[in-house]
mmCIF file of C-alpha atoms in Angstrom:
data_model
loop_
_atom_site.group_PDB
_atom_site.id
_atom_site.type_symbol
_atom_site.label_atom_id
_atom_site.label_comp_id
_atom_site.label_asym_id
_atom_site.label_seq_id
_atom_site.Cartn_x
_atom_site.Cartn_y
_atom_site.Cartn_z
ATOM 1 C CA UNK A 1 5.875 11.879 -4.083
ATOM 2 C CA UNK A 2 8.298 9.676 -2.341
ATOM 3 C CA UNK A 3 7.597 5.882 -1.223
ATOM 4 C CA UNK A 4 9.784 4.325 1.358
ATOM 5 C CA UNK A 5 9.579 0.574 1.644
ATOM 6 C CA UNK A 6 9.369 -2.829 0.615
ATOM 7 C CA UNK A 7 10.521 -4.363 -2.575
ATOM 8 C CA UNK A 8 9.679 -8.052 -3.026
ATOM 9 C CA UNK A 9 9.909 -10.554 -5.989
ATOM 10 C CA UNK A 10 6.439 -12.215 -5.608
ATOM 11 C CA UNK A 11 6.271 -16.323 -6.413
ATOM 12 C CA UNK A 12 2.174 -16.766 -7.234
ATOM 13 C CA UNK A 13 0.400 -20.312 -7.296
ATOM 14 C CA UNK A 14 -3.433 -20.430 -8.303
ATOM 15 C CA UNK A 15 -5.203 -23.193 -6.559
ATOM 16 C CA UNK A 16 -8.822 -24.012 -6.124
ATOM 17 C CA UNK A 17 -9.560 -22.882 -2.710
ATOM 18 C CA UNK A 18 -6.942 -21.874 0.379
ATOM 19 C CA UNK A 19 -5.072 -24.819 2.133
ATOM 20 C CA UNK A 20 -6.603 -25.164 5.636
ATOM 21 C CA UNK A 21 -3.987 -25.443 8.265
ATOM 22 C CA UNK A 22 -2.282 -29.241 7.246
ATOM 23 C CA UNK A 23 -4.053 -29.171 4.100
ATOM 24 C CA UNK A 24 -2.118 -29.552 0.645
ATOM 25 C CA UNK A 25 -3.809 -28.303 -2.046
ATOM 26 C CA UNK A 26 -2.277 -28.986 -5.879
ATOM 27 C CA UNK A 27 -2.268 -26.675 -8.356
ATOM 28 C CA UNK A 28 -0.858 -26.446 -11.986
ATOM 29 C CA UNK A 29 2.035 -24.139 -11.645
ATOM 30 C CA UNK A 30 3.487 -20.763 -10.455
ATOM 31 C CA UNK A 31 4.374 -17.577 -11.960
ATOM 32 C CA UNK A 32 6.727 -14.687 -10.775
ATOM 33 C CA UNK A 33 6.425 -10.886 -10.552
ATOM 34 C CA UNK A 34 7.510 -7.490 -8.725
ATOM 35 C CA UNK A 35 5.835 -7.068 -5.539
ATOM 36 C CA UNK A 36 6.329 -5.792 -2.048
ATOM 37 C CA UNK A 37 3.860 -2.666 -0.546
ATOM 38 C CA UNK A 38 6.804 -0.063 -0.904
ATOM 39 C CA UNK A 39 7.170 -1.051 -5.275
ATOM 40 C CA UNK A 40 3.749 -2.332 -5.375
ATOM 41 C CA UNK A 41 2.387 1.567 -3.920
ATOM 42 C CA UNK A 42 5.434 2.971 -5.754
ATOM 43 C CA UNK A 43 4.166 1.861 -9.324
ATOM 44 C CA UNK A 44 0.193 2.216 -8.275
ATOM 45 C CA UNK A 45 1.329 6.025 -8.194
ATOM 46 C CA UNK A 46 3.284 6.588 -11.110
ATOM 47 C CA UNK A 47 0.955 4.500 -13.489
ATOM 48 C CA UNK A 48 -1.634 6.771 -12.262
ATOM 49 C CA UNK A 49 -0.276 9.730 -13.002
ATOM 50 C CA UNK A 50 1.931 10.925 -10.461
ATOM 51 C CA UNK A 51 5.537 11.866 -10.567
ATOM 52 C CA UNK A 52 6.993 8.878 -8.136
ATOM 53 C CA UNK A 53 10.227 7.914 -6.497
ATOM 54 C CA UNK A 54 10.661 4.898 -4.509
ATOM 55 C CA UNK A 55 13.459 4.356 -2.043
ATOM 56 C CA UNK A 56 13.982 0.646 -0.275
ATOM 57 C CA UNK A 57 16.942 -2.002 -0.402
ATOM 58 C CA UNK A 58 17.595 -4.636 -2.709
ATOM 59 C CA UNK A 59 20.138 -7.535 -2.490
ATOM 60 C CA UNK A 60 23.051 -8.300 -4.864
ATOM 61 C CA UNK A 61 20.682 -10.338 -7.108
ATOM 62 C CA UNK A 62 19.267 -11.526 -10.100
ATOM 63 C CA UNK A 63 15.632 -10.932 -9.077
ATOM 64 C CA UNK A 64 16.962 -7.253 -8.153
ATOM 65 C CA UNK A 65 17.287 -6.448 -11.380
ATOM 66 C CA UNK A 66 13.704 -7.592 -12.327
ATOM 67 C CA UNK A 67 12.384 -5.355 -9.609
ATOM 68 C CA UNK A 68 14.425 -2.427 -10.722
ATOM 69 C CA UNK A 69 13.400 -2.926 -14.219
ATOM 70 C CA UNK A 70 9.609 -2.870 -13.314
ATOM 71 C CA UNK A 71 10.215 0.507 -11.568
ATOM 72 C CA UNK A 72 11.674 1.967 -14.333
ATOM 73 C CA UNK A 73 9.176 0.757 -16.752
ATOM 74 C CA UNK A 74 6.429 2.214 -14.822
ATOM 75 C CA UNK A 75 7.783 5.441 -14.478
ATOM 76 C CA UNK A 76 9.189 5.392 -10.945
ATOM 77 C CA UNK A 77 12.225 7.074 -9.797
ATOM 78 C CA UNK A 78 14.636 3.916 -8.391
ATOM 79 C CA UNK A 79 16.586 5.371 -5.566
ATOM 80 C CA UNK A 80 17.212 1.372 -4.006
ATOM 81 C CA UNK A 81 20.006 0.781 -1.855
ATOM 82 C CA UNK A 82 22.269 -2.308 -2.760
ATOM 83 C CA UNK A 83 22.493 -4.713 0.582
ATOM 84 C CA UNK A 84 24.616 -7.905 0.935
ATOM 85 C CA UNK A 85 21.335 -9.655 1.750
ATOM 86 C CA UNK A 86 18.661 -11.449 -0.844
ATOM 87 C CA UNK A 87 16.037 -9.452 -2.286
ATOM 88 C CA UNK A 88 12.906 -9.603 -0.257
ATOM 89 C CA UNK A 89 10.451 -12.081 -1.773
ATOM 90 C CA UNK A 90 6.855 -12.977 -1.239
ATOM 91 C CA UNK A 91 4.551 -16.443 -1.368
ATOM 92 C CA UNK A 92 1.295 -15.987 -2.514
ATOM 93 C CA UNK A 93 -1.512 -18.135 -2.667
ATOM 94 C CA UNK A 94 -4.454 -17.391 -4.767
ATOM 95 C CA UNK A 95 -7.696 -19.159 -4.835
ATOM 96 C CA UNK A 96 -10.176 -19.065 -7.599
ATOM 97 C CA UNK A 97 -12.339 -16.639 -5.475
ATOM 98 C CA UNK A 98 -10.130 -14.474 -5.736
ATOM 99 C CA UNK A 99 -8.705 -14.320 -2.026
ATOM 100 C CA UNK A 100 -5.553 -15.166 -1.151
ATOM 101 C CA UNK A 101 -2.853 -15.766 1.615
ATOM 102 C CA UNK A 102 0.666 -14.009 1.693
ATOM 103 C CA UNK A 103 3.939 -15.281 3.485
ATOM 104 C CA UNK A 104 6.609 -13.002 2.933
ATOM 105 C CA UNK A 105 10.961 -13.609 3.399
ATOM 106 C CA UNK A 106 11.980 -10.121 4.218
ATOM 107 C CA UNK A 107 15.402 -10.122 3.013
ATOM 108 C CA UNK A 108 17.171 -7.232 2.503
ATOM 109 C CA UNK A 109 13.994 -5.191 3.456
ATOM 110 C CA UNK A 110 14.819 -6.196 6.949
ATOM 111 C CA UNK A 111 18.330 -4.599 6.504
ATOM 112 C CA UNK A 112 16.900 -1.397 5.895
ATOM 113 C CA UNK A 113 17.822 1.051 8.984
ATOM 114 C CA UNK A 114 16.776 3.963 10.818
ATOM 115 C CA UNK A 115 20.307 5.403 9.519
ATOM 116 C CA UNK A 116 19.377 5.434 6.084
ATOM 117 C CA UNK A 117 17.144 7.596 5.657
ATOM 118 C CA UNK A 118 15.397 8.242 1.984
ATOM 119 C CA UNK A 119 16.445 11.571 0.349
ATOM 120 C CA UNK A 120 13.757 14.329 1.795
ATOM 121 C CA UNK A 121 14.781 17.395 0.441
ATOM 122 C CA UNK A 122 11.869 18.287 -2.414
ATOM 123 C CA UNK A 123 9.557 16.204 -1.267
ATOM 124 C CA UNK A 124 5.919 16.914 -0.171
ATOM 125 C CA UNK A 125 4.815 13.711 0.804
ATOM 126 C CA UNK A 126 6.435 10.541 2.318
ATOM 127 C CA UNK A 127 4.420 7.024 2.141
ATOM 128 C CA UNK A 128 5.330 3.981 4.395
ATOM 129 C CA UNK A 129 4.011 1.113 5.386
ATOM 130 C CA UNK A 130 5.060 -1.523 8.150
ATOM 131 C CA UNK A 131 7.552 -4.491 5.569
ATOM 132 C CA UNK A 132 10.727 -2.135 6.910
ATOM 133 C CA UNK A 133 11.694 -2.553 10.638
ATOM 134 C CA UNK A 134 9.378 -0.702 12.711
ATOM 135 C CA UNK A 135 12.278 1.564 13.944
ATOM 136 C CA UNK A 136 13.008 2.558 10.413
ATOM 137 C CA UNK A 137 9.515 3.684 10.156
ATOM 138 C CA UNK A 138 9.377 5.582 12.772
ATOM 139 C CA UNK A 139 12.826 7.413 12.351
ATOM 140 C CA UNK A 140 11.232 8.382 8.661
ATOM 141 C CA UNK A 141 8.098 9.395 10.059
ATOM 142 C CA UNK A 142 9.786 11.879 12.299
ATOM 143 C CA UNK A 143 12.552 13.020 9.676
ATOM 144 C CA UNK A 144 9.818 13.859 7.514
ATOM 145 C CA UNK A 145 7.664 15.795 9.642
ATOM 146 C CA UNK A 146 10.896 17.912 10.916
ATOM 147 C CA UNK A 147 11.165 18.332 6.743
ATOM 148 C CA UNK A 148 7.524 19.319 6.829
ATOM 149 C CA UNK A 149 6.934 16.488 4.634
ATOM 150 C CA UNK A 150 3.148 15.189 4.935
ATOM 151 C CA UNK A 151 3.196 11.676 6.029
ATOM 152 C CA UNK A 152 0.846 8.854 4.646
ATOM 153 C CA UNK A 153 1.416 5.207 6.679
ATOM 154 C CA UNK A 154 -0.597 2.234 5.415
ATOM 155 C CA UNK A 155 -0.152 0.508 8.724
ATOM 156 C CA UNK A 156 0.270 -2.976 6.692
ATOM 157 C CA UNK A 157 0.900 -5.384 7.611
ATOM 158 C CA UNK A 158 -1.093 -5.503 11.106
ATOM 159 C CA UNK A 159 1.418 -4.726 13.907
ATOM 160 C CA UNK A 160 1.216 -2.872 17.553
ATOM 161 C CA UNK A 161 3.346 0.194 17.038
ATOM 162 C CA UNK A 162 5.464 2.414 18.509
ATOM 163 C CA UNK A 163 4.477 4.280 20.981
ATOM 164 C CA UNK A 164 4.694 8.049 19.228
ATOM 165 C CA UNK A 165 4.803 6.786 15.366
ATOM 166 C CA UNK A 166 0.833 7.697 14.535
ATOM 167 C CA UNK A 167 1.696 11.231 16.283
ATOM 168 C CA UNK A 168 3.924 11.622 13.156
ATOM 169 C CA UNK A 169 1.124 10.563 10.835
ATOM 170 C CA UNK A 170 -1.274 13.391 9.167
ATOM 171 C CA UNK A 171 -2.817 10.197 6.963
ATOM 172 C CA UNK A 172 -3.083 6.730 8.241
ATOM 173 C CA UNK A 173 -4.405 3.926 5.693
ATOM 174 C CA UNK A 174 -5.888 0.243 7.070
ATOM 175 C CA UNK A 175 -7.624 -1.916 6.389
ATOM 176 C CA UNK A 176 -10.490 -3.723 8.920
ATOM 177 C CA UNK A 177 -8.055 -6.112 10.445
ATOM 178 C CA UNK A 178 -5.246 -3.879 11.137
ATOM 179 C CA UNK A 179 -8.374 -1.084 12.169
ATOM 180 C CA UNK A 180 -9.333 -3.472 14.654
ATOM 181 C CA UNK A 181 -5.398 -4.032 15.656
ATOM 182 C CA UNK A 182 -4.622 -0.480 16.238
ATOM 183 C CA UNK A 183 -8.017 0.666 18.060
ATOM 184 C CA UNK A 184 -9.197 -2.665 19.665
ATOM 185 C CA UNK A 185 -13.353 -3.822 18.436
ATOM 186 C CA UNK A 186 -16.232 -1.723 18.584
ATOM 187 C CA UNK A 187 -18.493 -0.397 15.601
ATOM 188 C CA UNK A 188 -16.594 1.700 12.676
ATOM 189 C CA UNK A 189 -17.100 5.092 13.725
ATOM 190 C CA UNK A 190 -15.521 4.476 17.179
ATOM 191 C CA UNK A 191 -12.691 2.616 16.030
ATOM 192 C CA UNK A 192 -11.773 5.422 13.813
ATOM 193 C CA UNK A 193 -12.199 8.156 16.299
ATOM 194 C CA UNK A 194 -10.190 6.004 18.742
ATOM 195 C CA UNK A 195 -6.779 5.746 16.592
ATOM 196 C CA UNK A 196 -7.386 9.412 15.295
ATOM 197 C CA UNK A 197 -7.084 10.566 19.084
ATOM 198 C CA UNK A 198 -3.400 9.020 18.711
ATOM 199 C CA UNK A 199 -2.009 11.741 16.386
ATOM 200 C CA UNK A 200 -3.272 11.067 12.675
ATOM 201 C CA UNK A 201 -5.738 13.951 11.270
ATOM 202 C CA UNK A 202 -7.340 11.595 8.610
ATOM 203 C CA UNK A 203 -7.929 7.898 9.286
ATOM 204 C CA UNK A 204 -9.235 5.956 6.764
ATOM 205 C CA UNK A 205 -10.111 2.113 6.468
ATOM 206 C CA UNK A 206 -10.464 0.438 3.333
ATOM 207 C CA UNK A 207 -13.722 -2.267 3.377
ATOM 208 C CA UNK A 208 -13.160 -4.628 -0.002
ATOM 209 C CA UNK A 209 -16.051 -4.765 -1.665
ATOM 210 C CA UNK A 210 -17.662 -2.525 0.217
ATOM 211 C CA UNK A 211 -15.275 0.931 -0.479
ATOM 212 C CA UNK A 212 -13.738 2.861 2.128
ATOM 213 C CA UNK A 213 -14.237 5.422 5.590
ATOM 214 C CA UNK A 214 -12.236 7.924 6.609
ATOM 215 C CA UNK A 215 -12.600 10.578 9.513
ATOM 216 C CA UNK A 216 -10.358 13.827 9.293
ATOM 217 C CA UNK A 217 -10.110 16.459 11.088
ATOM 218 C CA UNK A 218 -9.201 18.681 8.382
ATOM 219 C CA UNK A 219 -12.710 18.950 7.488
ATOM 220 C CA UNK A 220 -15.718 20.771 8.836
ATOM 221 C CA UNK A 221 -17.885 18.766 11.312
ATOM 222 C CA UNK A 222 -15.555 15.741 10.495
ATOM 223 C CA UNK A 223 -18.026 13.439 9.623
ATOM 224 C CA UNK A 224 -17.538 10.426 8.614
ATOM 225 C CA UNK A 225 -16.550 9.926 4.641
ATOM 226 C CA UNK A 226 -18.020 6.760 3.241
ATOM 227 C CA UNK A 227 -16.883 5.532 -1.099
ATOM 228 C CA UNK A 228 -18.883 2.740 -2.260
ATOM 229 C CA UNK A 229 -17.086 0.738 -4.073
ATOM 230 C CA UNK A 230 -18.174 -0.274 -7.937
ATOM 231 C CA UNK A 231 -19.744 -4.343 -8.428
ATOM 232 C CA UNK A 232 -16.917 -6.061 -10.346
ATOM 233 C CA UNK A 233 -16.023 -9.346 -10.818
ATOM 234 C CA UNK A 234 -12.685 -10.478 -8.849
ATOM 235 C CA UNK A 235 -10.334 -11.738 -10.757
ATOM 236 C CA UNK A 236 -7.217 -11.572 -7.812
ATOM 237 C CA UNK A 237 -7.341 -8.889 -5.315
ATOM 238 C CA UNK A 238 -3.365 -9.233 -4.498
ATOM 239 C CA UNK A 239 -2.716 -5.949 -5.449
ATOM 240 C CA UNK A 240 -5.346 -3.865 -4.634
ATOM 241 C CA UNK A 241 -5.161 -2.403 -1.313
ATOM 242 C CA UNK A 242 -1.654 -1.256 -2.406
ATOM 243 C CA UNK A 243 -3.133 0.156 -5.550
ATOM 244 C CA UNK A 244 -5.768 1.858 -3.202
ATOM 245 C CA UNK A 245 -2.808 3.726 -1.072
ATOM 246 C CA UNK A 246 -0.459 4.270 -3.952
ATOM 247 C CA UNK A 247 -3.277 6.313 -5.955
ATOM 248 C CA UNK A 248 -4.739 7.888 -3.018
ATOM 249 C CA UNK A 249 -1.195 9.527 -1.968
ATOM 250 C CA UNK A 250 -0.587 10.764 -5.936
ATOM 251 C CA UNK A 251 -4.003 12.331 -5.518
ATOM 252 C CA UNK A 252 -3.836 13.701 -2.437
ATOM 253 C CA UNK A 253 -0.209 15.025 -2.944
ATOM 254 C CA UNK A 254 -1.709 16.121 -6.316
ATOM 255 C CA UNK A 255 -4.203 18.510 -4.636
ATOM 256 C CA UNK A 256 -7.481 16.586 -4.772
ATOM 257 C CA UNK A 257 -9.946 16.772 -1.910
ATOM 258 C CA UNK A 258 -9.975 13.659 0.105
ATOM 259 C CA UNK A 259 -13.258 12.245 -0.538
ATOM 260 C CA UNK A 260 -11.960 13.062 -4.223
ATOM 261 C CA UNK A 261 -9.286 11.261 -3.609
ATOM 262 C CA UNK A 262 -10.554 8.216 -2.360
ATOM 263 C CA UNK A 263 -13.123 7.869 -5.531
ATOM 264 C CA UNK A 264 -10.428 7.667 -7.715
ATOM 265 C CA UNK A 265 -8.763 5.584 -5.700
ATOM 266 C CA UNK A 266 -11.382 3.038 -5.523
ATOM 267 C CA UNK A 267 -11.874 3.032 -9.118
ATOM 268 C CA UNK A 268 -8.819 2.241 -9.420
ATOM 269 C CA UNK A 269 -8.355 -0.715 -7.279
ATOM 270 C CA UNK A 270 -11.462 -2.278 -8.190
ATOM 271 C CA UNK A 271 -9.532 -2.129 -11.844
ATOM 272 C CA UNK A 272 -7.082 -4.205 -10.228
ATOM 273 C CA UNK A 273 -9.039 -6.463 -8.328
ATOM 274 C CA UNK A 274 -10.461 -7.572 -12.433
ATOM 275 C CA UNK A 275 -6.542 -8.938 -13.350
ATOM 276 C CA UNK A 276 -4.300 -11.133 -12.497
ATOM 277 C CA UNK A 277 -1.475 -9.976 -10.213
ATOM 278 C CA UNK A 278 -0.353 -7.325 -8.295
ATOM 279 C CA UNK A 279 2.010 -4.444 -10.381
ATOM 280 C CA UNK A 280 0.732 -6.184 -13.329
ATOM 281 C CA UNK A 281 -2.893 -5.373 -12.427
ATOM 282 C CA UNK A 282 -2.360 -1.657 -11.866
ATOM 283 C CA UNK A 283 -4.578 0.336 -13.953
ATOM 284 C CA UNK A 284 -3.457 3.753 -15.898
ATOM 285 C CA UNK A 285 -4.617 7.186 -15.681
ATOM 286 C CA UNK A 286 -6.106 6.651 -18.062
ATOM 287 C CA UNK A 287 -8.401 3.874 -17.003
ATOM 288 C CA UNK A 288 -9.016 5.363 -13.978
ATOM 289 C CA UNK A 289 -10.594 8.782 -15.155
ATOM 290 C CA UNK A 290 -12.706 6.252 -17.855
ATOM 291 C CA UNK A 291 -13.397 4.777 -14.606
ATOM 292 C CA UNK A 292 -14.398 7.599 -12.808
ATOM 293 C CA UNK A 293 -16.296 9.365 -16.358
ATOM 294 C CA UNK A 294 -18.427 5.690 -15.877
ATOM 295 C CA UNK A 295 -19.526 6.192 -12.861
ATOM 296 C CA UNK A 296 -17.808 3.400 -11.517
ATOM 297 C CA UNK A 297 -17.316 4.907 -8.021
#
């Protein structure tokens, strides 16, 4: 399993409720820890279970190193690129509810290019997602299915794309907002069906608290898939849509059906959704299959 993308250092502040636009709202301090959808999915995979290696671009920095040491310490394979730019880095605000906004300095994720493209050879399945330049994304999409590589894009966050990336896609991973991005509005079903005619075989949109959907064409009659998703109480829900695409790739790349695959990972990022952070809140393997032994999804 290789994941291509972003690596950010993420600066958290707790506060009682969003800011409204003009709005200051005060709140007692801020902590710091490894983020970015590339690491975040990266270490979502490997604490799970799954042998991982995670290929982006880091700057010439102090906060590298504290992204390269999470990696490591999660069982990831680092295969970062050094850039003369700043490590990527990420402003989140959490509320008590648990919601939160995200502003995000690109950094040397930005200086990641279509000519450096992540080391292919042994690989079965490639995950992106949309923090690299689009044209990056694209050019891996398309080296990887030459490879015959299976390609899994969380189209995150919500951009138009290229014309011809999703026909490089077999999975494609978003959530409501980017669902309605991608396919314009209309009820579930038809939005899925609509961005499946544009190349991916499996489509699947994750729906917070209420689980996931996914149509594929892989399957007989390809109905639609629906995972309820277990009643917890929400803690910070920063990192769980990447822990939902990080353990649905290991899984999937693993072998496990795809409705399979999306129970376990919906276990597991309602796991995360009940802790503070987002690499810190990944669960284990562990905790997943008690997870899944409960009855939680």
């Amino acid at each position: 399993m290789l994941v291509a993308g972003s690596a950010n250092l993420d600066f958290i502040t707790r506060v009682s409720h969003l800011p409204r636009p003009g709005e200051t709202v005060l709140g007692p301090g801020f902590s710091t820890a490894p983020g970015g959808k590339g690491a975040n999915q990266a270490v979502a995979c490997a604490r799970a279970g799954f042998p991982t290696q995670f290929f982006g671009a880091l700057g010439d920095d102090p906060y590298a190193g504290v992204l390269r040491d999470s990696l490591r310490s999660s069982g990831v394979q680092d295969l970062c690129l050094t850039l003369p730019l700043p490590t990527g880095a990420a402003f989140i605000t959490v509320a008590e509810s648990g919601e939160n906004v995200i502003a995000v300095a690109s950094g040397a994720n930005a200086g990641l290019t279509s000519t450096q493209l992540p080391p292919l050879q042994g690989t079965d399945v490639l995950v992106l997602q949309l923090e690299i330049p689009l044209e990056t994304v694209q050019a891996y999409a398309r080296a990887a299915q030459a490879q015959g590589v299976r390609v899994i894009l969380n189209a995150a966050p919500a951009a138009s794309l290229p014309v011809g990336l999703l026909a490089d896609v077999d999975v494609l991973v978003v959530n409501e907002g980017e669902l309605e991005t991608l396919s314009g509005p209309g009820d579930l079903e038809e939005q899925l069906r609509r961005v499946q005619a544009q190349g991916p075989r499996t489509v699947l949109v994750t729906l917070g608290g209420e689980g996931s959907a996914a149509l594929s064409s892989d399957l007989d009659g390809a109905a639609l898939i629906r995972v309820p998703a277990p009643a917890v109480k929400v803690v910070d829900s920063t990192g769980a849509g990447d822990t939902y695409v990080g353990v649905l790739a290991g899984a999937l790349g693993g072998g496990e059906p795809l409705e399979g695959a999306m129970r376990r990972a919906t276990v597991a990022a309602s796991l995360a959704c009940t802790r503070e952070g987002a690499q810190p809140s990944m669960p284990s393997r562990e905790e997943i299959e008690r997870g899944l032994q409960g009855g939680a999804a």
